[in-house]
Amino acid sequence: MKISNMALSNVKGNLYRYVMYYLSNAFAVTAFFIFANFVFHPSLNYKNIGGHPVAQMGVINGMIACQVIIVIFSVLFVGYSTSIFLKSRGREFGLLSLYGMTRKQIKKYVFIESTIISLLSIGTGILSGIAFSKLFLMAMEAFMDISLPFNISFKALGLTILLFFALFELVSTLMLFKIKNKEIIQQIKSSKIPKEIPNFSRKKSILGVSLLALGYGIAWIVEGAFVPLAMLPVIFIVVAGTYFTFTQFSIAVANKILKNKNILYKKVNMISYSQMIFKLQDTAKVLFAAAILGAITFTATETIYSFFTEISSISGIDTPEDIGIIQKGETLKDNQSIDKAKEILKKHDLKIDEFHTVKNIKVKNESKKINDSIREEILLISNEDYNKLAIYQGKDEITVKENEVVYNFPYETIGYDGKPEKIKRYPLETAQLKLKDKIKEYKVSGELHDNVMSLNKLGYFDTFILNDKDYENWLEIAENDDVVIYNGIKLDKWKNSFDASVEIKEMLGNKYQYSYYAKAIPYKSIRNNFGFTLFIGFFIAFLFFIASGSIIYFKLFNEVKQDKVEYDILRKIGTTEKEINKIITKQIGTIFFLPFVVSTTHSLFALKSLSNLLQQNLFTNGLVVALGYLVFQMIYFIIIRTMYIRKVKYN
């Protein structure tokens, strides 16, 4: 029989060994082809993509970056899987040597096998990619608001076939160097040498748990600008801690359970736990790799999802009112436009929760002559109007005495520790205000670093809050050009107000240019960009998720023959099918969910650091993502458990 025929027969006969390896490779090919087909789409050019040029370039570069990530992932996954696979075939290679095959012929035999799997993966991946391209293009049409008719790019097709064929062949060739020249008898007996109870290092076990506690502790307490500084050391500490926890501490715990008679002698626990310690020893490094891969996946997804849900506060569009309209100059008495705006909101079934009209007086601050950092033009607001807005927004009321002012800076100052800082923003003790011929000096009695109006989005910055009597005195001499009327509208469901906001903008026209702000308009643009990032992020994360599960699957199924021998012995001594299934479920469940638990814990502590950096509680977002992954993990586990039990029973 030719070596190529032997390799083909082996792939057919042991398809279960290759199925996840083949499917994971095919999935990587599918993902790459879909992205490539999108990037080479004839309708996709800088002119057709809407939005800012930087955003357009970001979209294209983002897609190319995704392709690079998929290729890197494929190199790592194929290399790691092949390495595990070759290690498990020592006995098979020994028998082939016994039958007269040289090491060169064995390498050729393995290389042909890899090539068959590679060709099948590329073919399946391309077909799946073509099948799902239409769906992907439809999703991109929705996110990018451009027309992308169905199209198959021959450039994308050629690039995918050439790149992945070269990649798979290169990695397979490199892995062949792992086939060593061992003594034949040593290779044949490699799987029959009785295993000894694994040893563990008490010091390394304690070190692993201590490093994890240290990494978690730092991630929990570090705040503000110190978070980016602590990120790399924490990652290094947690990765090292995870390694020692899987390779040493898990063995220590299993040893402890084996010595606990109350647990060990309960039903079939003795069989389950005695086997578990060997499985933990054999798979410790695989579990470590899966846990780190999972932690990267979960953290990335939780971060992107958190940004997506907290867009308004993170992007700075979370203004006190949802719509702000300034009346000044020629529009000062244009109440008809304000009424029309209300009618448009009503037409779109948007309920107005609150409507505020605040009359501000524009004056000059003469103090600028002695300090350049002071703005010359500043708005005055009465104490009564400020308190009215503050009460509505749940803020503290203030009292301003006569001949005094309170300086209102519109932004909160955040320190290096991420907490608000009381930094004095107005540099002088007094403010000399001027309007017409009137000049009067006020004592600056306090500062407020907050915003009760959306003036900073409408061309005005800081304000002075005056005693009502002082304010009335200024209002008496103010003319129309000195008055700025702020109309603030708070809606019941502002996120649904994009269409109405655009219609109001068109109705107001050029005379209200720079005097109208509706946060639904920038919100939609930012949400689209984040939505696109979220979509790509989930896609890549799902790829990593499949990879981590596949690595565990690959390790489990490479040892299924040996496991079957042990379960057959259990059957002969009277263990029922139900009890064996229970043992398998415990063992596979532990192997499968242990990295998941560690990954989720790592990611939630990473999210805590992000929460400290952004001053937002993102824990709920983390739990939502973790629950989503748990559902996928459960489905994945049920499928693999079913396949494993079937293999143990019927092989």
Coordinates of N, CA, C and O in Angstrom, one line a residue, residues 169-227:
E169 N 0.8 24.2 5.4 CA 1.9 23.4 5.0 C 3.2 23.7 5.8 O 3.9 22.9 6.2
L170 N 3.4 25.0 6.0 CA 4.6 25.5 6.7 C 4.5 25.0 8.2 O 5.5 24.5 8.7
V171 N 3.4 25.2 8.8 CA 3.3 24.8 10.2 C 3.4 23.3 10.4 O 4.1 22.8 11.3
S172 N 2.8 22.5 9.5 CA 2.9 21.1 9.5 C 4.3 20.6 9.3 O 4.8 19.7 10.0
T173 N 5.1 21.3 8.4 CA 6.5 20.9 8.1 C 7.3 21.2 9.4 O 8.2 20.3 9.7
L174 N 7.1 22.3 10.0 CA 7.9 22.6 11.2 C 7.6 21.6 12.3 O 8.5 21.3 13.1
M175 N 6.3 21.2 12.4 CA 6.0 20.3 13.5 C 6.6 18.9 13.3 O 6.7 18.1 14.3
L176 N 6.9 18.6 12.0 CA 7.5 17.2 11.8 C 8.8 17.1 12.5 O 9.2 15.9 12.8
F177 N 9.5 18.2 12.8 CA 10.8 18.0 13.6 C 10.6 17.5 15.0 O 11.5 17.1 15.6
K178 N 9.3 17.5 15.4 CA 9.0 17.0 16.8 C 9.0 15.4 16.8 O 8.9 14.8 17.9
I179 N 9.0 14.8 15.6 CA 9.0 13.3 15.6 C 10.5 12.9 15.8 O 11.3 13.1 15.0
K180 N 10.7 12.3 17.0 CA 12.1 12.0 17.4 C 12.4 10.5 17.0 O 11.6 9.7 16.9
N181 N 13.7 10.3 17.0 CA 14.2 8.9 16.9 C 14.3 8.2 18.2 O 15.3 8.2 18.9
K182 N 13.2 7.6 18.6 CA 13.2 6.8 19.9 C 13.4 5.3 19.6 O 13.1 4.9 18.5
E183 N 13.8 4.6 20.6 CA 13.8 3.2 20.5 C 12.4 2.7 20.2 O 11.4 3.2 20.8
I184 N 12.2 1.7 19.3 CA 10.9 1.2 18.9 C 10.1 0.7 20.2 O 9.0 1.0 20.4
I185 N 10.8 -0.1 21.0 CA 10.1 -0.7 22.2 C 9.6 0.4 23.1 O 8.6 0.3 23.7
Q186 N 10.5 1.5 23.2 CA 10.1 2.6 24.1 C 8.9 3.3 23.6 O 8.0 3.7 24.3
Q187 N 8.7 3.4 22.2 CA 7.6 4.1 21.7 C 6.3 3.2 21.8 O 5.2 3.7 22.2
I188 N 6.5 1.9 21.7 CA 5.3 1.0 21.8 C 4.8 0.9 23.2 O 3.6 0.9 23.4
K189 N 5.7 1.0 24.2 CA 5.3 0.8 25.6 C 5.0 2.2 26.2 O 4.6 2.2 27.4
S190 N 5.1 3.2 25.4 CA 4.9 4.6 26.0 C 3.6 4.8 26.7 O 3.4 5.4 27.7
S191 N 2.5 4.1 26.1 CA 1.2 4.3 26.6 C 0.8 3.2 27.7 O -0.2 3.3 28.3
K192 N 1.7 2.2 27.9 CA 1.4 1.2 28.8 C 2.2 1.3 30.1 O 2.1 0.5 31.0
I193 N 3.1 2.3 30.2 CA 3.9 2.4 31.4 C 2.9 2.9 32.5 O 2.2 3.9 32.3
P194 N 2.8 2.2 33.7 CA 1.9 2.6 34.7 C 2.2 4.0 35.2 O 3.4 4.4 35.4
K195 N 1.1 4.8 35.5 CA 1.3 6.2 35.9 C 1.5 6.2 37.4 O 0.8 5.4 38.1
E196 N 2.4 7.1 37.9 CA 2.5 7.2 39.3 C 1.7 8.4 39.8 O 1.4 9.3 39.0
I197 N 1.3 8.4 41.1 CA 0.5 9.5 41.6 C 1.3 10.8 41.4 O 2.5 10.9 41.8
P198 N 0.8 11.8 40.7 CA 1.6 13.0 40.4 C 2.0 13.7 41.7 O 1.3 13.8 42.7
N199 N 3.3 14.2 41.7 CA 3.8 15.0 42.8 C 3.5 16.5 42.5 O 3.3 16.9 41.4
F200 N 3.5 17.3 43.6 CA 3.4 18.7 43.4 C 4.3 19.4 44.4 O 4.7 18.8 45.4
S201 N 4.7 20.6 44.0 CA 5.5 21.4 44.9 C 4.6 22.3 45.8 O 3.9 23.1 45.3
R202 N 4.8 22.1 47.1 CA 4.0 23.0 48.0 C 4.3 24.5 47.8 O 3.4 25.3 47.8
K203 N 5.6 24.8 47.7 CA 6.0 26.2 47.5 C 5.4 26.8 46.2 O 5.0 27.9 46.2
K204 N 5.5 26.0 45.1 CA 5.0 26.5 43.9 C 3.4 26.7 43.9 O 2.9 27.6 43.3
S205 N 2.8 25.8 44.7 CA 1.3 25.9 44.8 C 1.0 27.2 45.6 O 0.1 27.9 45.1
I206 N 1.7 27.4 46.7 CA 1.4 28.6 47.5 C 1.8 29.9 46.6 O 1.1 30.9 46.6
L207 N 2.9 29.8 45.8 CA 3.3 30.9 45.0 C 2.2 31.2 44.0 O 1.9 32.4 43.7
G208 N 1.6 30.2 43.3 CA 0.6 30.4 42.3 C -0.6 31.1 42.9 O -1.1 32.1 42.3
V209 N -1.1 30.6 44.0 CA -2.3 31.3 44.6 C -1.9 32.7 45.1 O -2.7 33.6 45.0
S210 N -0.7 32.8 45.7 CA -0.3 34.2 46.2 C -0.2 35.2 45.0 O -0.6 36.3 45.1
L211 N 0.3 34.7 43.9 CA 0.5 35.6 42.7 C -0.9 36.1 42.2 O -1.1 37.2 41.9
L212 N -1.8 35.1 42.2 CA -3.2 35.5 41.7 C -3.8 36.5 42.7 O -4.4 37.5 42.3
A213 N -3.7 36.2 44.0 CA -4.2 37.1 45.0 C -3.6 38.5 44.9 O -4.3 39.6 44.9
L214 N -2.3 38.5 44.6 CA -1.6 39.8 44.5 C -2.1 40.6 43.2 O -2.4 41.8 43.3
G215 N -2.2 39.8 42.1 CA -2.7 40.5 40.8 C -4.1 41.0 41.0 O -4.4 42.1 40.6
Y216 N -5.0 40.2 41.6 CA -6.3 40.6 41.8 C -6.4 41.8 42.7 O -7.2 42.7 42.5
G217 N -5.6 41.8 43.7 CA -5.6 42.9 44.7 C -5.2 44.2 44.0 O -5.9 45.2 44.2
I218 N -4.1 44.2 43.2 CA -3.7 45.4 42.5 C -4.8 45.9 41.6 O -5.1 47.0 41.5
A219 N -5.3 44.9 40.8 CA -6.4 45.3 39.8 C -7.6 45.9 40.5 O -8.3 46.8 40.0
W220 N -7.9 45.5 41.8 CA -9.0 46.0 42.5 C -8.8 47.4 43.0 O -9.7 48.2 43.0
I221 N -7.6 47.7 43.6 CA -7.4 48.9 44.3 C -6.9 50.0 43.4 O -7.1 51.2 43.7
V222 N -6.1 49.7 42.3 CA -5.5 50.8 41.6 C -6.6 51.6 40.8 O -7.6 51.1 40.4
E223 N -6.4 52.9 40.8 CA -7.4 53.8 40.3 C -6.8 54.9 39.3 O -5.6 55.1 39.3
G224 N -7.7 55.5 38.5 CA -7.3 56.6 37.7 C -6.2 56.3 36.7 O -6.1 55.3 36.1
A225 N -5.2 57.3 36.7 CA -4.1 57.2 35.7 C -3.2 56.1 36.0 O -2.3 55.8 35.2
F226 N -3.2 55.5 37.2 CA -2.3 54.5 37.6 C -2.7 53.1 37.0 O -1.9 52.2 37.0
V227 N -4.0 53.0 36.5 CA -4.4 51.8 35.9 C -3.6 51.3 34.7 O -3.1 50.2 34.7

